[in-house]
Amino acid sequence: MNSGAKLRLQERISAFPAMPGNASRVLQVLRDPKASAANIERVVSLDPGLTANILRYANSAFVGLRGKVGSLREAVVHLGLQRLQEMTVAASVNSMMVTEVPGYEVAPGEMWRHAIGVAVGAELLARDQRMASTGDAFTAGLLHDIGKLVAGEWVGEHWQELDTHSTFGHSFDDAERAVLGMDHGQCGADILEHWGLPRGLCAAVRYHHRPDQLPDPEGLTHDERRLVDLVHLADGVALMLGFNDGREGLSYAIHEPVAERLGMDDRKIEAFAARLLVAAEEMIGVVDE
Amino acid sequence: MGESRTAGGRSADPVLVGGMAEAKGTGKRLCTRPLGSGLGVSVFDPELHLGCLLHVVLPTSIADVEAARQNPLLFVDTAVPMLFDRFFSSGGRRARMEVKVCGAAVADGVADLFQIGRRNQRVLHSLLDKNEIQVMAHNLGGTRSRRMELDLTDGSVRLFCGREEVRL
């Protein structure tokens, strides 16, 4: 392992930009149990881009509301706090994720497509599992690869070693841990902890490539532990569907016990893949309009 | 249809995921998004410089009948016949056609459950065999996700993965 690379990675994580100020304010008011719809509307309306995205999202088939939502007040009432939180996070990280990701050689826009694919897939699985907090699944899926924005520089620098390691029967995240001392999931989780996001989201991001290594009990609820499985499976299926063109490609393991825990067989995986694709393409259209 | 820039820096007409595009004429190009475990299938008539390119993602429409009704180009069993119908109805001739197939990447060491790429290949080859259609060139399997670009000048196919480019 290259201890210098790990140290520099940790320094970059500490220096990673905070969430944009307005997103932090919106998330703060959304988490305040005493906040009224009028309070929320006032804070969100300060950000015209976020307001426009929320209205488009509220009227999308993925959300599935009956009737047209024409105002921010209606959207706040109909969408609920959880969905507003999803959209706030999505709008705030969009600009970070639409650029090219060096090292992994992800083309401009493709990281965002992948993030939306995994977010939508994790939420669909959470709905199928009848989990109470489907919004956390969306947000965990959206942010699961954010660590690549930090790790990319070192992936580029150490590409030959990483490629050689992953060619000899190891997945790419194994190679990252062996060569860089950390994988991109660990980098991402450290960023989210730095942002003060909930521990369930951080665990889902940290363990998304190695769900069977999630420590027991790690102080997580049943649903928070399940979140790791949802992001893992949605990520695997999104990669198979071509949501991501990074040069490491599909060099990641997909754990069969996760599919078993979620009650998936090959037919159900394909049906899920079809739903993910249709919903993700629609969502990408909503956010990109 | 808008133009997209391929990894090679050239402009090409984009093919949607679960979509198909057709073009005619020297200098024109068609390009898919990253294929992942999906397949890119091109058919080219060198005399007319006519080409069709399909990007299909899942093996059989039984998986989701409603999704297949809304978009039959998502599934190999329903999309491939549509690709050849389109090629022939645009004047392409069977005697001249050049078929190339790419994609079907698989994740690392996974159980059969996740082998969508291999299932896609199986269904495609069974359809092609049944209709006695020969594949002129292919680049299938492995873990790399590639974009496929068809050049209507000469029917050549280029594959892009990161900054790597392979000509087929």
XYZ file of C-alpha atoms in Angstrom:
457
model
C 0.000 0.000 0.000
C 1.133 3.520 -0.735
C 0.830 5.307 2.643
C 1.715 8.649 1.018
C -1.306 8.322 -1.282
C -3.616 7.562 1.661
C -2.349 10.560 3.607
C -2.818 12.873 0.633
C -6.289 11.440 0.039
C -7.239 12.213 3.641
C -5.921 15.757 3.293
C -8.028 16.263 0.157
C -11.128 14.885 1.894
C -10.679 17.389 4.746
C -10.339 20.188 2.196
C -13.338 19.039 0.093
C -15.837 21.898 -0.401
C -18.775 22.108 1.967
C -22.277 21.737 0.563
C -23.298 25.011 -1.084
C -24.554 27.434 1.592
C -28.120 27.573 0.374
C -28.431 23.745 0.318
C -27.216 23.610 3.939
C -29.845 26.194 4.921
C -32.612 24.311 3.098
C -31.605 20.963 4.654
C -31.508 22.601 8.077
C -35.058 23.895 7.768
C -36.269 20.569 6.307
C -34.902 18.742 9.369
C -36.477 21.175 11.810
C -39.635 19.486 13.160
C -41.087 22.901 13.972
C -40.679 24.311 10.444
C -43.959 25.104 8.680
C -44.682 24.764 4.951
C -44.462 28.563 4.744
C -40.960 28.572 6.348
C -39.762 25.899 3.941
C -41.257 27.690 0.951
C -39.524 30.918 1.961
C -36.062 29.310 2.248
C -36.390 27.233 -0.948
C -37.698 30.184 -2.957
C -34.362 31.981 -2.379
C -32.864 29.500 -4.850
C -34.570 29.813 -8.274
C -32.719 26.790 -9.730
C -33.832 24.573 -6.853
C -37.390 25.897 -7.105
C -37.550 25.078 -10.824
C -36.148 21.586 -10.240
C -38.628 20.877 -7.440
C -41.561 21.865 -9.662
C -40.320 19.688 -12.561
C -39.685 16.795 -10.177
C -43.137 17.160 -8.553
C -44.729 16.856 -12.003
C -42.648 13.844 -13.134
C -44.112 10.374 -13.653
C -41.495 8.958 -11.231
C -43.113 10.856 -8.348
C -46.559 9.952 -9.697
C -48.686 12.720 -8.151
C -52.182 13.129 -9.537
C -52.843 16.491 -11.127
C -50.429 19.251 -12.011
C -48.411 20.971 -9.290
C -48.172 24.645 -10.240
C -46.630 26.406 -7.239
C -43.820 25.878 -4.767
C -46.333 25.875 -1.884
C -48.288 23.031 -3.520
C -45.044 21.144 -4.172
C -43.981 21.489 -0.516
C -47.357 20.179 0.637
C -47.649 17.329 -1.894
C -44.044 16.123 -2.030
C -43.366 16.011 1.697
C -40.153 16.789 3.500
C -38.316 13.662 2.431
C -38.681 14.311 -1.291
C -37.748 17.950 -0.849
C -34.595 16.761 0.889
C -33.808 14.467 -2.090
C -34.193 17.312 -4.542
C -32.164 19.721 -2.435
C -29.217 17.320 -2.238
C -29.532 16.519 -5.967
C -29.561 20.187 -6.946
C -26.594 20.999 -4.702
C -24.292 18.199 -5.920
C -25.305 18.390 -9.593
C -22.605 20.914 -10.526
C -19.883 18.775 -8.867
C -20.946 15.669 -10.734
C -21.523 16.830 -14.299
C -17.876 17.437 -15.070
C -15.337 14.924 -16.357
C -13.854 12.706 -13.617
C -10.131 12.372 -14.271
C -8.350 9.163 -13.305
C -11.469 7.065 -13.819
C -11.847 8.843 -17.187
C -15.568 9.326 -16.800
C -16.841 11.566 -19.605
C -18.656 14.835 -18.724
C -22.222 14.118 -17.610
C -21.725 10.371 -17.169
C -21.077 10.462 -13.419
C -24.334 12.338 -12.982
C -26.212 9.799 -15.154
C -24.757 6.983 -13.054
C -25.646 8.756 -9.783
C -29.254 9.281 -10.901
C -29.469 5.660 -12.114
C -28.359 4.327 -8.720
C -30.509 6.832 -6.797
C -33.661 5.886 -8.703
C -32.790 2.157 -8.520
C -32.192 2.262 -4.754
C -35.473 4.104 -4.230
C -37.411 1.596 -6.368
C -35.933 -1.244 -4.278
C -36.793 0.604 -1.048
C -40.396 0.934 -2.237
C -40.469 -2.801 -3.102
C -39.126 -3.583 0.391
C -41.787 -1.253 1.857
C -39.137 0.681 3.752
C -40.308 3.729 5.651
C -37.591 6.057 4.373
C -37.331 5.709 0.594
C -35.810 9.195 0.341
C -32.659 8.049 2.142
C -32.233 5.337 -0.490
C -32.409 7.967 -3.253
C -29.899 10.234 -1.516
C -27.479 7.386 -0.672
C -27.629 6.236 -4.296
C -27.067 9.749 -5.554
C -23.973 10.281 -3.395
C -22.465 6.761 -3.407
C -19.592 7.588 -5.812
C -18.834 11.123 -4.630
C -15.477 9.832 -3.310
C -14.327 9.395 -6.930
C -14.069 13.188 -7.148
C -11.245 12.978 -4.595
C -9.746 9.566 -5.471
C -9.601 10.255 -9.226
C -6.318 12.140 -9.094
C -4.543 9.185 -7.442
C -6.312 6.615 -9.593
C -4.799 8.380 -12.617
C -1.370 8.480 -10.999
C -1.407 4.784 -10.008
C -3.448 3.425 -12.921
C -0.979 0.710 -13.963
C -0.770 -0.768 -10.460
C -4.545 -0.597 -10.006
C -5.217 -2.160 -13.390
C -2.725 -4.961 -12.782
C -4.160 -5.660 -9.332
C -7.754 -5.761 -10.568
C -6.832 -7.943 -13.551
C -5.581 -10.678 -11.197
C -8.924 -11.692 -9.758
C -9.569 -8.642 -7.559
C -12.339 -6.142 -7.977
C -11.398 -2.505 -8.596
C -12.320 -1.397 -5.052
C -10.005 -4.140 -3.700
C -7.287 -2.659 -5.895
C -7.989 0.865 -4.592
C -7.661 -0.330 -0.986
C -4.474 -2.260 -1.772
C -2.782 0.470 -3.800
C -4.196 3.741 -2.419
C -5.022 2.597 1.127
C -8.692 3.585 0.735
C -11.440 2.835 -1.789
C -13.708 5.510 -3.281
C -16.578 4.403 -0.982
C -14.474 5.179 2.102
C -13.453 8.544 0.625
C -17.116 9.358 -0.117
C -18.318 8.376 3.360
C -15.636 10.574 4.952
C -16.844 13.524 2.837
C -20.451 12.927 3.901
C -19.443 12.707 7.573
C -17.633 16.012 7.073
C -20.916 17.419 5.681
C -22.786 16.140 8.756
C -25.080 13.773 6.850
C -26.794 10.940 8.779
C -24.800 7.798 9.686
C -27.032 5.455 7.632
C -26.176 7.384 4.452
C -22.478 7.360 5.352
C -22.500 3.574 5.961
C -24.312 2.916 2.651
C -21.673 4.936 0.788
C -18.718 3.442 2.709
C -19.776 -0.200 2.169
C -21.510 -0.009 -1.214
C -18.959 -2.341 -2.836
C -18.550 -4.675 0.172
C -21.953 -4.949 1.852
C -21.006 -8.191 3.587
C -18.234 -6.379 5.485
C -20.599 -3.926 7.188
C -19.643 -4.380 10.867
C -22.290 -5.806 13.109
C -24.018 -3.947 14.712
C -22.287 -0.556 13.927
C -25.152 1.163 15.783
C -27.410 1.112 12.729
C -31.130 0.339 12.533
C -32.441 -2.506 10.381
C -33.452 -0.065 7.608
C -30.089 1.728 7.733
C -28.302 -1.616 7.303
C -30.671 -2.519 4.462
C -29.718 0.728 2.716
C -26.251 -0.730 2.016
C -27.839 -3.658 0.136
C -30.101 -1.371 -1.900
C -27.250 0.850 -3.060
C -25.038 -2.175 -3.795
C -27.633 -3.875 -5.996
C -28.787 -0.674 -7.718
C -25.133 0.188 -8.454
C -24.459 -3.252 -9.955
C -27.539 -3.114 -12.165
C -26.856 0.487 -13.242
C -23.326 -0.533 -14.281
C -24.749 -3.431 -16.303
C -27.164 -1.023 -17.986
C -24.241 1.155 -19.085
C -24.805 3.997 -16.616
C -21.092 4.789 -16.296
C -18.277 4.708 -18.785
C -15.340 4.825 -16.372
C -12.332 2.908 -17.601
C -12.551 0.388 -14.743
C -15.884 -0.610 -16.302
C -17.696 -3.427 -14.514
C -14.656 -4.549 -12.485
C -16.714 -4.708 -9.312
C -18.128 -7.762 -7.559
C -21.886 -8.098 -7.090
C -22.712 -10.109 -3.978
C -25.273 -12.859 -4.443
C -26.390 -12.855 -0.767
C -27.617 -9.282 -1.293
C -29.930 -10.459 -4.080
C -31.117 -13.288 -1.833
C -31.823 -10.888 1.035
C -33.860 -8.718 -1.362
C -35.726 -11.721 -2.814
C -34.319 -11.340 -6.345
C -33.937 -14.065 -8.981
C -32.679 -13.566 -12.544
C -36.130 -12.708 -13.917
C -36.749 -10.179 -11.139
C -33.313 -8.613 -11.694
C -34.159 -8.057 -15.374
C -37.596 -6.644 -14.568
C -35.969 -4.339 -12.017
C -33.348 -3.294 -14.586
C -36.103 -2.312 -17.045
C -37.877 -0.220 -14.383
C -34.600 1.414 -13.329
C -33.743 2.358 -16.897
C -37.116 3.905 -17.704
C -37.332 5.812 -14.390
C -33.707 7.019 -14.542
C -34.003 8.308 -18.117
C -37.106 10.221 -17.085
C -35.419 11.634 -13.984
C -32.315 12.687 -15.935
C -34.640 14.529 -18.324
C -36.371 16.240 -15.386
C -33.155 17.483 -13.786
C -31.383 18.347 -17.054
C -34.238 20.281 -18.696
C -31.739 14.530 -34.205
C -28.959 16.363 -32.335
C -25.284 15.612 -32.651
C -23.134 14.244 -29.889
C -19.374 14.270 -29.533
C -17.813 10.846 -29.239
C -14.833 9.934 -27.097
C -12.763 10.320 -30.266
C -13.736 13.997 -30.435
C -15.766 13.600 -33.648
C -19.448 14.386 -33.996
C -21.990 11.615 -34.480
C -25.738 11.125 -34.305
C -26.556 9.617 -30.897
C -28.382 6.342 -30.399
C -30.541 6.290 -27.263
C -30.303 3.515 -24.682
C -33.026 1.127 -25.823
C -33.022 2.908 -29.151
C -32.056 2.650 -32.796
C -30.846 5.135 -35.390
C -30.410 5.032 -39.148
C -28.262 7.162 -41.450
C -27.196 7.164 -45.068
C -24.192 8.784 -46.763
C -20.443 9.031 -46.649
C -19.063 10.935 -43.652
C -22.008 10.243 -41.369
C -21.611 8.454 -38.043
C -23.875 6.900 -35.445
C -22.776 6.398 -31.819
C -24.236 4.663 -28.767
C -23.931 5.595 -25.103
C -21.815 3.239 -22.934
C -23.120 -0.288 -23.594
C -22.367 -1.975 -20.239
C -23.891 -5.471 -20.443
C -26.119 -4.274 -23.287
C -25.427 -4.871 -26.952
C -24.681 -2.599 -29.871
C -25.685 -4.203 -33.175
C -24.851 -2.500 -36.474
C -26.024 -3.384 -39.980
C -24.338 -1.705 -42.949
C -24.859 -1.758 -46.727
C -21.552 -0.674 -48.367
C -23.108 0.108 -51.735
C -25.715 2.521 -50.351
C -23.601 3.689 -47.383
C -26.703 2.887 -45.351
C -26.382 1.880 -41.706
C -28.589 1.142 -38.731
C -27.299 0.947 -35.160
C -29.223 -0.543 -32.232
C -28.452 -0.211 -28.498
C -30.416 -2.890 -26.647
C -30.046 -3.651 -22.942
C -31.999 -6.690 -21.755
C -32.450 -10.233 -23.144
C -36.173 -11.039 -23.292
C -39.386 -9.056 -23.181
C -40.972 -11.617 -20.810
C -39.093 -9.824 -18.006
C -41.409 -6.821 -18.220
C -44.239 -7.053 -20.719
C -45.452 -3.522 -20.022
C -41.972 -2.023 -20.531
C -41.671 -4.028 -23.773
C -45.043 -2.720 -24.962
C -43.911 0.851 -24.329
C -40.428 0.365 -25.791
C -39.710 -2.938 -27.601
C -36.176 -1.684 -28.346
C -35.175 -2.399 -24.733
C -35.197 -6.179 -25.295
C -33.070 -8.274 -27.657
C -35.918 -10.598 -28.685
C -38.158 -7.716 -29.800
C -35.532 -5.164 -30.905
C -33.358 -7.233 -33.251
C -36.194 -8.092 -35.691
C -37.079 -4.374 -35.740
C -33.468 -3.497 -36.598
C -33.422 -5.747 -39.668
C -36.938 -4.686 -40.723
C -35.774 -1.064 -40.657
C -32.595 -1.855 -42.619
C -34.465 -3.773 -45.342
C -37.318 -1.264 -45.572
C -34.726 1.506 -46.152
C -33.331 -0.368 -49.135
C -30.527 -2.379 -47.500
C -29.853 -5.724 -49.181
C -29.287 -8.966 -47.372
C -26.604 -10.106 -49.842
C -24.452 -7.044 -49.025
C -25.157 -6.511 -45.366
C -22.331 -6.391 -42.823
C -23.353 -7.124 -39.234
C -21.173 -6.198 -36.248
C -21.890 -6.833 -32.583
C -20.294 -5.288 -29.469
C -20.833 -5.022 -25.707
C -22.187 -7.637 -23.277
C -19.680 -6.765 -20.536
C -20.004 -8.725 -17.309
C -19.293 -7.746 -13.721
C -16.393 -9.423 -11.912
C -16.838 -13.096 -10.952
C -20.582 -12.866 -10.457
C -23.175 -15.616 -10.185
C -25.410 -16.474 -13.131
C -28.067 -14.274 -11.590
C -26.187 -11.158 -12.739
C -25.004 -12.410 -16.133
C -27.244 -10.124 -18.167
C -24.436 -9.684 -20.717
C -24.178 -13.417 -21.364
C -27.967 -13.798 -21.552
C -28.098 -10.931 -24.054
C -25.502 -12.710 -26.202
C -27.358 -16.022 -26.034
C -30.653 -14.533 -27.187
C -28.971 -12.531 -29.952
C -27.016 -15.494 -31.342
C -30.070 -17.711 -31.265
C -32.019 -15.107 -33.303
C -29.179 -14.608 -35.781
C -28.626 -18.370 -36.199
C -32.323 -18.968 -36.747
C -32.333 -16.376 -39.530
C -28.975 -17.499 -40.957
C -27.356 -14.124 -40.409
C -23.549 -14.089 -40.173
C -21.694 -11.720 -37.867
C -18.791 -10.092 -39.705
C -16.971 -8.858 -36.570
C -17.572 -8.703 -32.853
C -16.092 -7.414 -29.605
C -17.973 -8.982 -26.721
C -17.591 -9.776 -23.010
C -14.894 -8.634 -20.606
C -15.485 -6.068 -17.884
C -15.078 -2.888 -19.961
C -18.109 -0.815 -20.914
C -17.668 0.630 -24.389
C -19.382 3.104 -26.693
C -19.869 1.867 -30.255
C -19.573 4.150 -33.262
C -20.519 3.154 -36.821
C -18.916 5.127 -39.673
C -21.072 5.103 -42.811
C -18.136 5.933 -45.054
C -16.820 2.377 -44.914
C -18.893 0.527 -42.306
C -16.023 0.547 -39.822
C -16.823 0.387 -36.130
C -14.835 2.092 -33.401
C -15.134 1.281 -29.727
C -14.314 3.826 -27.056
C -13.540 3.058 -23.410
C -12.073 5.982 -21.489
C -9.336 7.277 -23.802
C -8.787 3.881 -25.410
C -10.039 3.366 -28.942
C -10.345 0.039 -30.782
C -11.231 -0.328 -34.462
C -13.348 -3.283 -35.495
